[in-house]
Amino acid sequence: SKALYNPELELDTESVDDVSTTTLGISQTIDWGDSRGAKSSFANSQRLLADMAFQSTQRRIALELLASLSELYTAEALKSLAEQSDSLMQRFATLAKQRFDTGDLGRVDVDLAKFSSAQARFKLADAMSQQIRARQNLMALTGVTNSELPKMPTHFPDPKSQSLDVESTVQQLPQMLEATAAVQVAQANIKVQLGQGAAKPTVALRAGREESAEVLGLTFSMPFQVRNTFKAEVDAANAQMIQAERQANGVYRALKNRYEIADASYDLSRGAWLFWEASVANTLNEQILLLERLWKAGELSTTDYLIQLSQALETKASAIQQRGRLWTDWSEWLIATGRIQHWLLNNAGEK
């Protein structure tokens, strides 16, 4: 918004045939095409674009944070399950040895118990490794320890109960606002280039003395935009605006598609998780204890016990992984609907 042209001060002195002339003048070039206004508008558009790009970057980092948190908490839950599985298999191997000593089991069953115990230990080592890797990835992203990390939600809002207009929601997303700001920058640049082609006259006023007479003069100069009309620059700026508009249309379609996919995926993941919580979650641990009692009572063979126990543990692992997918789909839903900032401001403080 600063003035483009500063005034110029001119001192002229001349002596010809004992006639001395001295004048002092001041000249000012006029911004006839309002280039200053065009450049100020262009700069404001660039500032808005930078602000929108900053907000888009914030959302991207927030999504990376939630994805890393989901990976960490899922890995920690799988490690706890692997510890439970390892404990069960070790207990199973110990009991199998005791029953073998009393003649209740054969050597094949004892060996099968040892193999299962070793396999459980392998899975535990793998789960611990995955947890360490997830923690290190998160620390590399945030630079904080586990005690400073926000918790992931256990309650998930119903997307169907959120009355959102898709078009208006997409139009207010930072990525869409960034694309719109890029169009405004391109439009402002056209005005800048038009201002470059406008003639900029200069007015000069001078006053002085020639011998004993006073001299007063006024000069007006106007450049001719003949050798360079700056039309090529205007055409290039117009082409850039058309490109920015088409890119904005592409961004809108991509964001709308992302919204619809995120909404549907989140709804499906949430439904599967609610079914698990309501129908299976509370009975699975009881089922594991019941299987051990039946095996100890001789009502289940060792093979059947291992098959059913493995199935129960795998179901529990699948539930943990499903919760991780739900967190991921929920995160995408927050981003796609523009709710991520609200959630972070209200929940990121919960450790």
CSV table of C-alpha atoms in Angstrom, one decimal:
chain,number,residue,atom,x,y,z
A,1,SER,CA,0.0,0.0,0.0
A,2,LYS,CA,3.0,2.3,-0.1
A,3,ALA,CA,3.2,4.9,-2.8
A,4,LEU,CA,5.0,3.7,-5.9
A,5,TYR,CA,6.7,6.9,-7.0
A,6,ASN,CA,8.5,9.4,-4.8
A,7,PRO,CA,8.8,13.1,-5.8
A,8,GLU,CA,12.0,14.1,-7.5
A,9,LEU,CA,13.9,17.4,-6.7
A,10,GLU,CA,15.8,19.0,-9.5
A,11,LEU,CA,18.3,21.9,-9.4
A,12,ASP,CA,19.4,23.4,-12.7
A,13,THR,CA,21.9,26.2,-13.3
A,14,GLU,CA,23.1,27.5,-16.6
A,15,SER,CA,25.3,30.3,-17.7
A,16,VAL,CA,25.4,31.4,-21.4
A,17,ASP,CA,26.9,34.7,-22.6
A,18,ASP,CA,26.9,36.2,-19.1
A,19,VAL,CA,23.3,35.2,-18.7
A,20,SER,CA,22.8,33.0,-15.7
A,21,THR,CA,19.7,31.0,-15.2
A,22,THR,CA,19.0,29.0,-12.0
A,23,THR,CA,15.9,26.9,-11.4
A,24,LEU,CA,14.7,24.6,-8.7
A,25,GLY,CA,12.0,22.1,-9.6
A,26,ILE,CA,10.0,19.3,-8.2
A,27,SER,CA,8.4,16.5,-10.2
A,28,GLN,CA,5.9,13.7,-9.4
A,29,THR,CA,4.9,10.7,-11.5
A,30,ILE,CA,1.2,10.0,-11.2
A,31,ASP,CA,-0.1,6.5,-10.7
A,32,TRP,CA,-2.8,6.9,-13.3
A,33,GLY,CA,-3.7,3.3,-13.6
A,34,ASP,CA,-3.9,2.8,-9.8
A,35,SER,CA,-1.1,0.2,-9.8
A,36,ARG,CA,-0.7,0.8,-6.0
A,37,GLY,CA,-4.3,-0.2,-5.4
A,38,ALA,CA,-3.9,-3.3,-7.6
A,39,LYS,CA,-0.7,-4.3,-5.9
A,40,SER,CA,-2.2,-3.8,-2.5
A,41,SER,CA,-5.2,-6.0,-3.4
A,42,PHE,CA,-2.7,-8.6,-4.8
A,43,ALA,CA,-0.7,-8.6,-1.6
A,44,ASN,CA,-3.9,-8.9,0.5
A,45,SER,CA,-4.9,-11.9,-1.6
A,46,GLN,CA,-1.5,-13.5,-1.2
A,47,ARG,CA,-1.7,-13.0,2.6
A,48,LEU,CA,-5.1,-14.7,2.6
A,49,LEU,CA,-3.8,-17.5,0.5
A,50,ALA,CA,-0.9,-18.0,3.0
A,51,ASP,CA,-3.3,-18.0,5.9
A,52,MET,CA,-5.5,-20.6,4.3
A,53,ALA,CA,-2.4,-22.7,3.4
A,54,PHE,CA,-1.3,-22.5,7.0
A,55,GLN,CA,-4.7,-23.7,8.2
A,56,SER,CA,-4.6,-26.6,5.7
A,57,THR,CA,-1.2,-27.6,7.0
A,58,GLN,CA,-2.6,-27.5,10.5
A,59,ARG,CA,-5.3,-29.9,9.5
A,60,ARG,CA,-2.9,-32.2,7.8
A,61,ILE,CA,-0.6,-32.4,10.8
A,62,ALA,CA,-3.7,-32.9,13.0
A,63,LEU,CA,-4.7,-35.9,10.9
A,64,GLU,CA,-1.1,-37.3,11.1
A,65,LEU,CA,-1.3,-36.9,14.9
A,66,LEU,CA,-4.6,-38.8,15.2
A,67,ALA,CA,-3.3,-41.5,12.8
A,68,SER,CA,-0.2,-41.9,14.9
A,69,LEU,CA,-2.2,-41.9,18.2
A,70,SER,CA,-4.5,-44.6,16.7
A,71,GLU,CA,-1.5,-46.7,15.7
A,72,LEU,CA,0.1,-46.3,19.1
A,73,TYR,CA,-3.0,-47.1,21.2
A,74,THR,CA,-3.9,-50.0,18.9
A,75,ALA,CA,-0.3,-51.4,19.2
A,76,GLU,CA,-0.5,-51.0,23.0
A,77,ALA,CA,-3.8,-52.9,23.2
A,78,LEU,CA,-2.4,-55.7,20.9
A,79,LYS,CA,0.6,-55.9,23.2
A,80,SER,CA,-1.6,-56.3,26.2
A,81,LEU,CA,-3.6,-59.0,24.4
A,82,ALA,CA,-0.3,-60.7,23.4
A,83,GLU,CA,0.8,-60.7,27.1
A,84,GLN,CA,-2.6,-62.2,28.1
A,85,SER,CA,-2.2,-64.9,25.4
A,86,ASP,CA,1.4,-65.6,26.5
A,87,SER,CA,0.2,-65.9,30.1
A,88,LEU,CA,-2.6,-68.3,29.1
A,89,MET,CA,-0.3,-70.4,27.0
A,90,GLN,CA,2.4,-70.6,29.7
A,91,ARG,CA,-0.3,-71.7,32.2
A,92,PHE,CA,-1.6,-74.1,29.7
A,93,ALA,CA,1.8,-75.7,29.2
A,94,THR,CA,2.3,-75.9,32.9
A,95,LEU,CA,-1.0,-77.6,33.5
A,96,ALA,CA,-0.5,-79.9,30.5
A,97,LYS,CA,2.8,-81.0,32.1
A,98,GLN,CA,1.1,-81.6,35.4
A,99,ARG,CA,-1.6,-83.7,33.8
A,100,PHE,CA,1.0,-85.6,31.8
A,101,ASP,CA,2.8,-86.5,35.1
A,102,THR,CA,-0.5,-87.8,36.5
A,103,GLY,CA,-1.2,-89.8,33.3
A,104,ASP,CA,-4.2,-87.7,32.2
A,105,LEU,CA,-2.5,-86.5,29.0
A,106,GLY,CA,-0.2,-88.0,26.4
A,107,ARG,CA,3.1,-86.8,25.1
A,108,VAL,CA,1.6,-85.3,22.0
A,109,ASP,CA,-0.7,-83.0,24.0
A,110,VAL,CA,2.2,-81.8,26.1
A,111,ASP,CA,4.3,-81.1,23.0
A,112,LEU,CA,1.4,-79.3,21.5
A,113,ALA,CA,1.1,-77.1,24.6
A,114,LYS,CA,4.8,-76.3,24.4
A,115,PHE,CA,4.6,-75.3,20.7
A,116,SER,CA,1.6,-73.1,21.5
A,117,SER,CA,3.5,-71.4,24.3
A,118,ALA,CA,6.5,-70.7,22.1
A,119,GLN,CA,4.2,-69.3,19.4
A,120,ALA,CA,2.5,-67.0,21.9
A,121,ARG,CA,6.0,-65.8,23.0
A,122,PHE,CA,6.9,-65.0,19.4
A,123,LYS,CA,3.6,-63.0,18.9
A,124,LEU,CA,4.4,-61.1,22.2
A,125,ALA,CA,7.8,-60.2,20.9
A,126,ASP,CA,6.3,-59.0,17.6
A,127,ALA,CA,3.6,-57.0,19.4
A,128,MET,CA,6.2,-55.3,21.7
A,129,SER,CA,8.3,-54.4,18.7
A,130,GLN,CA,5.2,-52.9,17.0
A,131,GLN,CA,4.5,-50.9,20.1
A,132,ILE,CA,8.0,-49.5,20.3
A,133,ARG,CA,7.9,-48.6,16.6
A,134,ALA,CA,4.6,-46.8,17.0
A,135,ARG,CA,5.7,-44.9,20.0
A,136,GLN,CA,8.9,-43.7,18.3
A,137,ASN,CA,7.0,-42.6,15.2
A,138,LEU,CA,4.7,-40.6,17.4
A,139,MET,CA,7.5,-39.0,19.4
A,140,ALA,CA,9.2,-38.1,16.1
A,141,LEU,CA,6.1,-36.3,15.0
A,142,THR,CA,5.2,-34.6,18.3
A,143,GLY,CA,8.4,-34.6,20.4
A,144,VAL,CA,6.4,-35.5,23.6
A,145,THR,CA,6.2,-38.5,25.9
A,146,ASN,CA,3.2,-40.8,26.4
A,147,SER,CA,2.1,-38.9,29.5
A,148,GLU,CA,1.5,-35.8,27.5
A,149,LEU,CA,-0.5,-37.3,24.7
A,150,PRO,CA,-4.3,-36.9,24.4
A,151,LYS,CA,-6.5,-39.9,24.7
A,152,MET,CA,-8.5,-41.2,21.8
A,153,PRO,CA,-12.3,-41.2,22.2
A,154,THR,CA,-14.3,-44.2,23.4
A,155,HIS,CA,-17.6,-42.5,22.4
A,156,PHE,CA,-18.3,-41.8,18.7
A,157,PRO,CA,-21.0,-39.4,17.5
A,158,ASP,CA,-23.6,-40.7,15.0
A,159,PRO,CA,-22.8,-39.1,11.7
A,160,LYS,CA,-26.5,-39.4,10.7
A,161,SER,CA,-27.5,-37.2,13.6
A,162,GLN,CA,-25.2,-34.4,12.3
A,163,SER,CA,-27.3,-32.3,10.0
A,164,LEU,CA,-24.7,-30.9,7.6
A,165,ASP,CA,-25.1,-29.4,4.2
A,166,VAL,CA,-22.5,-31.1,2.0
A,167,GLU,CA,-21.9,-28.2,-0.3
A,168,SER,CA,-21.6,-25.5,2.3
A,169,THR,CA,-19.5,-27.7,4.5
A,170,VAL,CA,-17.0,-28.4,1.7
A,171,GLN,CA,-16.9,-24.7,0.7
A,172,GLN,CA,-15.8,-23.8,4.2
A,173,LEU,CA,-13.0,-26.4,4.5
A,174,PRO,CA,-9.5,-24.8,4.6
A,175,GLN,CA,-8.4,-26.7,1.5
A,176,MET,CA,-11.3,-25.2,-0.4
A,177,LEU,CA,-10.7,-21.8,1.0
A,178,GLU,CA,-7.1,-22.1,0.0
A,179,ALA,CA,-8.1,-23.0,-3.6
A,180,THR,CA,-10.5,-20.0,-3.7
A,181,ALA,CA,-7.8,-17.7,-2.3
A,182,ALA,CA,-5.5,-18.8,-5.1
A,183,VAL,CA,-8.2,-17.7,-7.6
A,184,GLN,CA,-8.4,-14.4,-5.9
A,185,VAL,CA,-4.6,-14.0,-6.1
A,186,ALA,CA,-4.8,-14.8,-9.9
A,187,GLN,CA,-7.6,-12.2,-10.4
A,188,ALA,CA,-5.6,-9.6,-8.4
A,189,ASN,CA,-2.6,-10.3,-10.5
A,190,ILE,CA,-4.5,-9.5,-13.7
A,191,LYS,CA,-5.2,-6.0,-12.3
A,192,VAL,CA,-1.5,-5.6,-11.5
A,193,GLN,CA,-0.6,-6.4,-15.0
A,194,LEU,CA,-3.2,-4.1,-16.4
A,195,GLY,CA,-1.7,-1.4,-14.2
A,196,GLN,CA,1.7,-2.1,-15.6
A,197,GLY,CA,0.3,-1.2,-19.1
A,198,ALA,CA,-1.3,2.0,-18.0
A,199,ALA,CA,0.5,5.2,-19.0
A,200,LYS,CA,2.0,7.0,-16.0
A,201,PRO,CA,2.4,10.7,-16.7
A,202,THR,CA,4.8,13.0,-14.8
A,203,VAL,CA,4.1,16.6,-13.8
A,204,ALA,CA,7.0,18.9,-12.9
A,205,LEU,CA,6.9,22.4,-11.5
A,206,ARG,CA,10.0,24.6,-11.6
A,207,ALA,CA,10.8,28.1,-10.5
A,208,GLY,CA,14.0,30.2,-10.6
A,209,ARG,CA,15.6,33.4,-11.8
A,210,GLU,CA,17.1,34.4,-15.1
A,211,GLU,CA,19.2,37.5,-14.6
A,212,SER,CA,16.7,39.8,-12.9
A,213,ALA,CA,13.6,38.1,-14.2
A,214,GLU,CA,11.8,35.4,-12.4
A,215,VAL,CA,11.2,32.0,-14.2
A,216,LEU,CA,8.2,29.8,-13.6
A,217,GLY,CA,7.6,26.6,-15.6
A,218,LEU,CA,5.3,23.6,-15.8
A,219,THR,CA,6.2,20.4,-17.5
A,220,PHE,CA,3.8,17.5,-18.4
A,221,SER,CA,5.2,14.3,-19.9
A,222,MET,CA,3.3,11.2,-21.0
A,223,PRO,CA,5.1,7.9,-22.0
A,224,PHE,CA,3.8,6.2,-25.1
A,225,GLN,CA,3.1,2.5,-24.6
A,226,VAL,CA,4.2,1.6,-28.1
A,227,ARG,CA,7.2,-0.7,-27.9
A,228,ASN,CA,5.7,-2.7,-25.0
A,229,THR,CA,2.0,-2.6,-24.4
A,230,PHE,CA,2.2,-5.3,-21.6
A,231,LYS,CA,-0.6,-7.2,-23.3
A,232,ALA,CA,1.4,-10.5,-23.1
A,233,GLU,CA,1.7,-10.2,-19.3
A,234,VAL,CA,-2.1,-9.6,-19.1
A,235,ASP,CA,-2.8,-12.7,-21.3
A,236,ALA,CA,-0.4,-14.8,-19.1
A,237,ALA,CA,-2.1,-13.6,-15.9
A,238,ASN,CA,-5.5,-14.4,-17.4
A,239,ALA,CA,-4.4,-17.9,-18.3
A,240,GLN,CA,-3.1,-18.4,-14.7
A,241,MET,CA,-6.5,-17.3,-13.4
A,242,ILE,CA,-8.3,-19.8,-15.6
A,243,GLN,CA,-5.9,-22.5,-14.4
A,244,ALA,CA,-6.6,-21.5,-10.8
A,245,GLU,CA,-10.4,-21.7,-11.3
A,246,ARG,CA,-10.2,-25.2,-12.8
A,247,GLN,CA,-7.9,-26.3,-10.0
A,248,ALA,CA,-10.4,-24.9,-7.5
A,249,ASN,CA,-13.2,-26.9,-9.2
A,250,GLY,CA,-11.0,-30.0,-9.0
A,251,VAL,CA,-10.4,-29.4,-5.3
A,252,TYR,CA,-14.1,-29.0,-4.7
A,253,ARG,CA,-14.9,-32.3,-6.4
A,254,ALA,CA,-12.1,-34.1,-4.5
A,255,LEU,CA,-13.2,-32.7,-1.1
A,256,LYS,CA,-16.8,-33.5,-1.8
A,257,ASN,CA,-15.9,-37.1,-2.7
A,258,ARG,CA,-13.7,-37.3,0.4
A,259,TYR,CA,-16.6,-36.1,2.5
A,260,GLU,CA,-19.0,-38.8,1.1
A,261,ILE,CA,-16.4,-41.6,1.5
A,262,ALA,CA,-15.4,-40.5,5.0
A,263,ASP,CA,-19.1,-40.3,6.1
A,264,ALA,CA,-20.0,-43.7,4.8
A,265,SER,CA,-16.8,-45.4,6.0
A,266,TYR,CA,-17.1,-43.9,9.5
A,267,ASP,CA,-20.8,-45.0,9.7
A,268,LEU,CA,-19.9,-48.6,8.8
A,269,SER,CA,-17.0,-48.8,11.2
A,270,ARG,CA,-19.0,-47.3,14.0
A,271,GLY,CA,-21.9,-49.8,13.4
A,272,ALA,CA,-19.5,-52.7,13.5
A,273,TRP,CA,-17.9,-51.5,16.7
A,274,LEU,CA,-21.2,-50.9,18.4
A,275,PHE,CA,-22.3,-54.4,17.5
A,276,TRP,CA,-19.1,-55.8,19.1
A,277,GLU,CA,-19.6,-53.8,22.3
A,278,ALA,CA,-23.2,-54.8,22.6
A,279,SER,CA,-23.0,-58.5,21.7
A,280,VAL,CA,-19.5,-59.9,22.2
A,281,ALA,CA,-17.1,-57.8,24.2
A,282,ASN,CA,-18.4,-58.6,27.7
A,283,THR,CA,-18.7,-62.4,27.1
A,284,LEU,CA,-15.3,-63.1,25.5
A,285,ASN,CA,-13.2,-63.1,28.7
A,286,GLU,CA,-15.8,-65.4,30.3
A,287,GLN,CA,-15.6,-67.7,27.3
A,288,ILE,CA,-11.8,-67.9,27.7
A,289,LEU,CA,-12.1,-68.9,31.4
A,290,LEU,CA,-14.9,-71.4,30.5
A,291,LEU,CA,-12.7,-73.1,27.9
A,292,GLU,CA,-9.9,-73.7,30.5
A,293,ARG,CA,-12.4,-75.2,33.0
A,294,LEU,CA,-13.8,-77.6,30.3
A,295,TRP,CA,-10.3,-78.7,29.3
A,296,LYS,CA,-9.2,-79.3,32.9
A,297,ALA,CA,-12.4,-81.3,33.4
A,298,GLY,CA,-11.6,-83.4,30.4
A,299,GLU,CA,-14.7,-82.2,28.5
A,300,LEU,CA,-12.5,-80.7,25.8
A,301,SER,CA,-9.6,-82.3,24.0
A,302,THR,CA,-6.3,-80.4,23.9
A,303,THR,CA,-6.7,-79.8,20.2
A,304,ASP,CA,-10.2,-78.4,20.5
A,305,TYR,CA,-9.2,-76.3,23.5
A,306,LEU,CA,-6.4,-74.7,21.5
A,307,ILE,CA,-8.6,-74.1,18.4
A,308,GLN,CA,-11.3,-72.4,20.4
A,309,LEU,CA,-8.9,-70.5,22.6
A,310,SER,CA,-7.0,-69.2,19.5
A,311,GLN,CA,-10.3,-68.3,17.9
A,312,ALA,CA,-11.3,-66.3,21.0
A,313,LEU,CA,-8.0,-64.5,21.1
A,314,GLU,CA,-8.0,-63.8,17.4
A,315,THR,CA,-11.5,-62.4,17.7
A,316,LYS,CA,-10.3,-60.1,20.5
A,317,ALA,CA,-7.4,-59.0,18.3
A,318,SER,CA,-9.8,-58.3,15.4
A,319,ALA,CA,-11.9,-56.1,17.7
A,320,ILE,CA,-8.8,-54.1,18.7
A,321,GLN,CA,-7.8,-53.7,15.0
A,322,GLN,CA,-11.4,-52.7,14.2
A,323,ARG,CA,-11.3,-50.0,16.9
A,324,GLY,CA,-8.1,-48.8,15.3
A,325,ARG,CA,-9.9,-48.6,11.9
A,326,LEU,CA,-12.8,-46.8,13.6
A,327,TRP,CA,-10.4,-44.2,15.0
A,328,THR,CA,-8.9,-43.8,11.5
A,329,ASP,CA,-12.3,-43.4,9.9
A,330,TRP,CA,-13.4,-41.1,12.6
A,331,SER,CA,-10.3,-38.9,12.1
A,332,GLU,CA,-11.0,-38.8,8.3
A,333,TRP,CA,-14.6,-37.8,9.1
A,334,LEU,CA,-13.5,-35.0,11.4
A,335,ILE,CA,-11.2,-33.7,8.6
A,336,ALA,CA,-13.7,-34.1,5.9
A,337,THR,CA,-16.4,-32.3,7.8
A,338,GLY,CA,-14.2,-29.5,9.2
A,339,ARG,CA,-14.6,-30.6,12.8
A,340,ILE,CA,-11.0,-31.4,13.6
A,341,GLN,CA,-10.1,-28.0,15.1
A,342,HIS,CA,-13.2,-28.1,17.4
A,343,TRP,CA,-12.3,-31.6,18.7
A,344,LEU,CA,-8.7,-30.7,19.3
A,345,LEU,CA,-9.6,-27.5,21.2
A,346,ASN,CA,-12.0,-29.4,23.4
A,347,ASN,CA,-10.3,-32.7,23.9
A,348,ALA,CA,-6.5,-32.4,23.3
A,349,GLY,CA,-6.0,-31.5,26.9
A,350,GLU,CA,-7.3,-34.8,28.2
A,351,LYS,CA,-4.3,-37.0,29.0
